[in-house]
Amino acid sequence: VTGASFVVFNGALKTSSGFLAKSSIVEDGLMVQITRETMESLRQALRDKKDFKITCGKMDAGDTKEYVDICWVESEEKTNKG
């Protein structure tokens, strides 16, 4: 589990790269490189307020995978207000 101040989704990952998606720590945030098709699915999930899971790693890596989960929650924390 990684806490981050921001998340960047980059939809320029080529399918020929051999990766499903790539995640990396950048400064105090997270950058997730995904394919254009995954970006379109992510955008639709955000519009619909649906949870979304991005599987990161090599296409042929077997069970060794990382996941980026985007989850909608019911309650909003009341921190850092003002």
mmCIF file with all atom_site columns, C-alpha atoms in Angstrom:
data_model
loop_
_atom_site.group_PDB
_atom_site.id
_atom_site.type_symbol
_atom_site.label_atom_id
_atom_site.label_alt_id
_atom_site.label_comp_id
_atom_site.label_asym_id
_atom_site.label_entity_id
_atom_site.label_seq_id
_atom_site.pdbx_PDB_ins_code
_atom_site.Cartn_x
_atom_site.Cartn_y
_atom_site.Cartn_z
_atom_site.occupancy
_atom_site.B_iso_or_equiv
_atom_site.pdbx_formal_charge
_atom_site.auth_seq_id
_atom_site.auth_comp_id
_atom_site.auth_asym_id
_atom_site.auth_atom_id
_atom_site.pdbx_PDB_model_num
ATOM 1  C CA . VAL A 1 1  ? 0.000   0.000   0.000   1.00 0.00 ? 1  VAL A CA 1
ATOM 2  C CA . THR A 1 2  ? 1.409   3.384   -1.019  1.00 0.00 ? 2  THR A CA 1
ATOM 3  C CA . GLY A 1 3  ? 0.095   6.752   0.146   1.00 0.00 ? 3  GLY A CA 1
ATOM 4  C CA . ALA A 1 4  ? 0.543   9.572   -2.349  1.00 0.00 ? 4  ALA A CA 1
ATOM 5  C CA . SER A 1 5  ? -0.105  13.297  -2.542  1.00 0.00 ? 5  SER A CA 1
ATOM 6  C CA . PHE A 1 6  ? -1.091  13.013  -6.195  1.00 0.00 ? 6  PHE A CA 1
ATOM 7  C CA . VAL A 1 7  ? -1.606  10.471  -8.965  1.00 0.00 ? 7  VAL A CA 1
ATOM 8  C CA . VAL A 1 8  ? -0.747  10.950  -12.640 1.00 0.00 ? 8  VAL A CA 1
ATOM 9  C CA . PHE A 1 9  ? -2.327  8.668   -15.237 1.00 0.00 ? 9  PHE A CA 1
ATOM 10 C CA . ASN A 1 10 ? -0.344  8.615   -18.487 1.00 0.00 ? 10 ASN A CA 1
ATOM 11 C CA . GLY A 1 11 ? -2.210  7.006   -21.391 1.00 0.00 ? 11 GLY A CA 1
ATOM 12 C CA . ALA A 1 12 ? 0.757   6.764   -23.783 1.00 0.00 ? 12 ALA A CA 1
ATOM 13 C CA . LEU A 1 13 ? 1.993   3.235   -22.960 1.00 0.00 ? 13 LEU A CA 1
ATOM 14 C CA . LYS A 1 14 ? 2.306   1.184   -26.156 1.00 0.00 ? 14 LYS A CA 1
ATOM 15 C CA . THR A 1 15 ? 0.943   -2.365  -26.199 1.00 0.00 ? 15 THR A CA 1
ATOM 16 C CA . SER A 1 16 ? 4.184   -3.421  -27.929 1.00 0.00 ? 16 SER A CA 1
ATOM 17 C CA . SER A 1 17 ? 6.122   -2.526  -24.743 1.00 0.00 ? 17 SER A CA 1
ATOM 18 C CA . GLY A 1 18 ? 5.233   -5.898  -23.226 1.00 0.00 ? 18 GLY A CA 1
ATOM 19 C CA . PHE A 1 19 ? 3.679   -4.281  -20.138 1.00 0.00 ? 19 PHE A CA 1
ATOM 20 C CA . LEU A 1 20 ? 0.059   -4.335  -19.018 1.00 0.00 ? 20 LEU A CA 1
ATOM 21 C CA . ALA A 1 21 ? 0.752   -1.060  -17.156 1.00 0.00 ? 21 ALA A CA 1
ATOM 22 C CA . LYS A 1 22 ? 3.636   0.460   -15.188 1.00 0.00 ? 22 LYS A CA 1
ATOM 23 C CA . SER A 1 23 ? 3.548   2.262   -11.853 1.00 0.00 ? 23 SER A CA 1
ATOM 24 C CA . SER A 1 24 ? 6.339   4.297   -10.300 1.00 0.00 ? 24 SER A CA 1
ATOM 25 C CA . ILE A 1 25 ? 6.892   6.703   -7.421  1.00 0.00 ? 25 ILE A CA 1
ATOM 26 C CA . VAL A 1 26 ? 7.467   10.275  -8.615  1.00 0.00 ? 26 VAL A CA 1
ATOM 27 C CA . GLU A 1 27 ? 8.371   12.883  -5.973  1.00 0.00 ? 27 GLU A CA 1
ATOM 28 C CA . ASP A 1 28 ? 5.628   12.319  -3.351  1.00 0.00 ? 28 ASP A CA 1
ATOM 29 C CA . GLY A 1 29 ? 3.092   10.949  -5.834  1.00 0.00 ? 29 GLY A CA 1
ATOM 30 C CA . LEU A 1 30 ? 2.402   8.023   -8.098  1.00 0.00 ? 30 LEU A CA 1
ATOM 31 C CA . MET A 1 31 ? 2.621   7.847   -11.893 1.00 0.00 ? 31 MET A CA 1
ATOM 32 C CA . VAL A 1 32 ? 0.700   5.088   -13.647 1.00 0.00 ? 32 VAL A CA 1
ATOM 33 C CA . GLN A 1 33 ? 1.484   4.485   -17.318 1.00 0.00 ? 33 GLN A CA 1
ATOM 34 C CA . ILE A 1 34 ? -1.403  2.756   -19.102 1.00 0.00 ? 34 ILE A CA 1
ATOM 35 C CA . THR A 1 35 ? -2.496  2.025   -22.642 1.00 0.00 ? 35 THR A CA 1
ATOM 36 C CA . ARG A 1 36 ? -4.928  4.251   -24.491 1.00 0.00 ? 36 ARG A CA 1
ATOM 37 C CA . GLU A 1 37 ? -7.638  1.589   -24.206 1.00 0.00 ? 37 GLU A CA 1
ATOM 38 C CA . THR A 1 38 ? -7.185  1.350   -20.435 1.00 0.00 ? 38 THR A CA 1
ATOM 39 C CA . MET A 1 39 ? -7.304  5.155   -20.202 1.00 0.00 ? 39 MET A CA 1
ATOM 40 C CA . GLU A 1 40 ? -10.658 5.178   -21.999 1.00 0.00 ? 40 GLU A CA 1
ATOM 41 C CA . SER A 1 41 ? -11.990 2.534   -19.586 1.00 0.00 ? 41 SER A CA 1
ATOM 42 C CA . LEU A 1 42 ? -10.642 4.492   -16.596 1.00 0.00 ? 42 LEU A CA 1
ATOM 43 C CA . ARG A 1 43 ? -12.312 7.689   -17.774 1.00 0.00 ? 43 ARG A CA 1
ATOM 44 C CA . GLN A 1 44 ? -15.645 5.912   -18.145 1.00 0.00 ? 44 GLN A CA 1
ATOM 45 C CA . ALA A 1 45 ? -15.312 4.351   -14.683 1.00 0.00 ? 45 ALA A CA 1
ATOM 46 C CA . LEU A 1 46 ? -14.604 7.793   -13.173 1.00 0.00 ? 46 LEU A CA 1
ATOM 47 C CA . ARG A 1 47 ? -17.624 9.294   -14.939 1.00 0.00 ? 47 ARG A CA 1
ATOM 48 C CA . ASP A 1 48 ? -19.795 6.455   -13.647 1.00 0.00 ? 48 ASP A CA 1
ATOM 49 C CA . LYS A 1 49 ? -18.202 6.611   -10.158 1.00 0.00 ? 49 LYS A CA 1
ATOM 50 C CA . LYS A 1 50 ? -17.234 2.933   -10.379 1.00 0.00 ? 50 LYS A CA 1
ATOM 51 C CA . ASP A 1 51 ? -14.232 1.250   -8.766  1.00 0.00 ? 51 ASP A CA 1
ATOM 52 C CA . PHE A 1 52 ? -11.434 0.423   -11.208 1.00 0.00 ? 52 PHE A CA 1
ATOM 53 C CA . LYS A 1 53 ? -8.400  -1.877  -10.972 1.00 0.00 ? 53 LYS A CA 1
ATOM 54 C CA . ILE A 1 54 ? -5.253  -1.462  -13.078 1.00 0.00 ? 54 ILE A CA 1
ATOM 55 C CA . THR A 1 55 ? -2.962  -4.485  -13.264 1.00 0.00 ? 55 THR A CA 1
ATOM 56 C CA . CYS A 1 56 ? 0.699   -3.467  -13.609 1.00 0.00 ? 56 CYS A CA 1
ATOM 57 C CA . GLY A 1 57 ? 3.640   -5.554  -14.745 1.00 0.00 ? 57 GLY A CA 1
ATOM 58 C CA . LYS A 1 58 ? 4.883   -7.545  -17.722 1.00 0.00 ? 58 LYS A CA 1
ATOM 59 C CA . MET A 1 59 ? 2.306   -9.400  -19.784 1.00 0.00 ? 59 MET A CA 1
ATOM 60 C CA . ASP A 1 60 ? 4.168   -12.695 -19.341 1.00 0.00 ? 60 ASP A CA 1
ATOM 61 C CA . ALA A 1 61 ? 5.203   -12.294 -15.685 1.00 0.00 ? 61 ALA A CA 1
ATOM 62 C CA . GLY A 1 62 ? 2.808   -14.928 -14.323 1.00 0.00 ? 62 GLY A CA 1
ATOM 63 C CA . ASP A 1 63 ? 1.527   -14.293 -10.790 1.00 0.00 ? 63 ASP A CA 1
ATOM 64 C CA . THR A 1 64 ? 3.931   -11.436 -9.974  1.00 0.00 ? 64 THR A CA 1
ATOM 65 C CA . LYS A 1 65 ? 1.692   -8.409  -10.460 1.00 0.00 ? 65 LYS A CA 1
ATOM 66 C CA . GLU A 1 66 ? 1.109   -5.021  -8.857  1.00 0.00 ? 66 GLU A CA 1
ATOM 67 C CA . TYR A 1 67 ? -2.301  -3.399  -8.757  1.00 0.00 ? 67 TYR A CA 1
ATOM 68 C CA . VAL A 1 68 ? -3.512  0.183   -8.665  1.00 0.00 ? 68 VAL A CA 1
ATOM 69 C CA . ASP A 1 69 ? -7.048  0.235   -7.226  1.00 0.00 ? 69 ASP A CA 1
ATOM 70 C CA . ILE A 1 70 ? -9.265  3.283   -7.602  1.00 0.00 ? 70 ILE A CA 1
ATOM 71 C CA . CYS A 1 71 ? -12.039 2.969   -5.024  1.00 0.00 ? 71 CYS A CA 1
ATOM 72 C CA . TRP A 1 72 ? -14.996 5.225   -4.312  1.00 0.00 ? 72 TRP A CA 1
ATOM 73 C CA . VAL A 1 73 ? -15.852 5.581   -0.626  1.00 0.00 ? 73 VAL A CA 1
ATOM 74 C CA . GLU A 1 74 ? -19.036 6.582   1.170   1.00 0.00 ? 74 GLU A CA 1
ATOM 75 C CA . SER A 1 75 ? -17.605 8.925   3.808   1.00 0.00 ? 75 SER A CA 1
ATOM 76 C CA . GLU A 1 76 ? -15.385 11.928  3.228   1.00 0.00 ? 76 GLU A CA 1
ATOM 77 C CA . GLU A 1 77 ? -12.684 12.670  5.782   1.00 0.00 ? 77 GLU A CA 1
ATOM 78 C CA . LYS A 1 78 ? -12.931 16.170  7.241   1.00 0.00 ? 78 LYS A CA 1
ATOM 79 C CA . THR A 1 79 ? -9.187  16.858  7.409   1.00 0.00 ? 79 THR A CA 1
ATOM 80 C CA . ASN A 1 80 ? -7.226  19.867  6.168   1.00 0.00 ? 80 ASN A CA 1
ATOM 81 C CA . LYS A 1 81 ? -10.338 22.040  5.891   1.00 0.00 ? 81 LYS A CA 1
ATOM 82 C CA . GLY A 1 82 ? -8.967  25.578  5.899   1.00 0.00 ? 82 GLY A CA 1
#
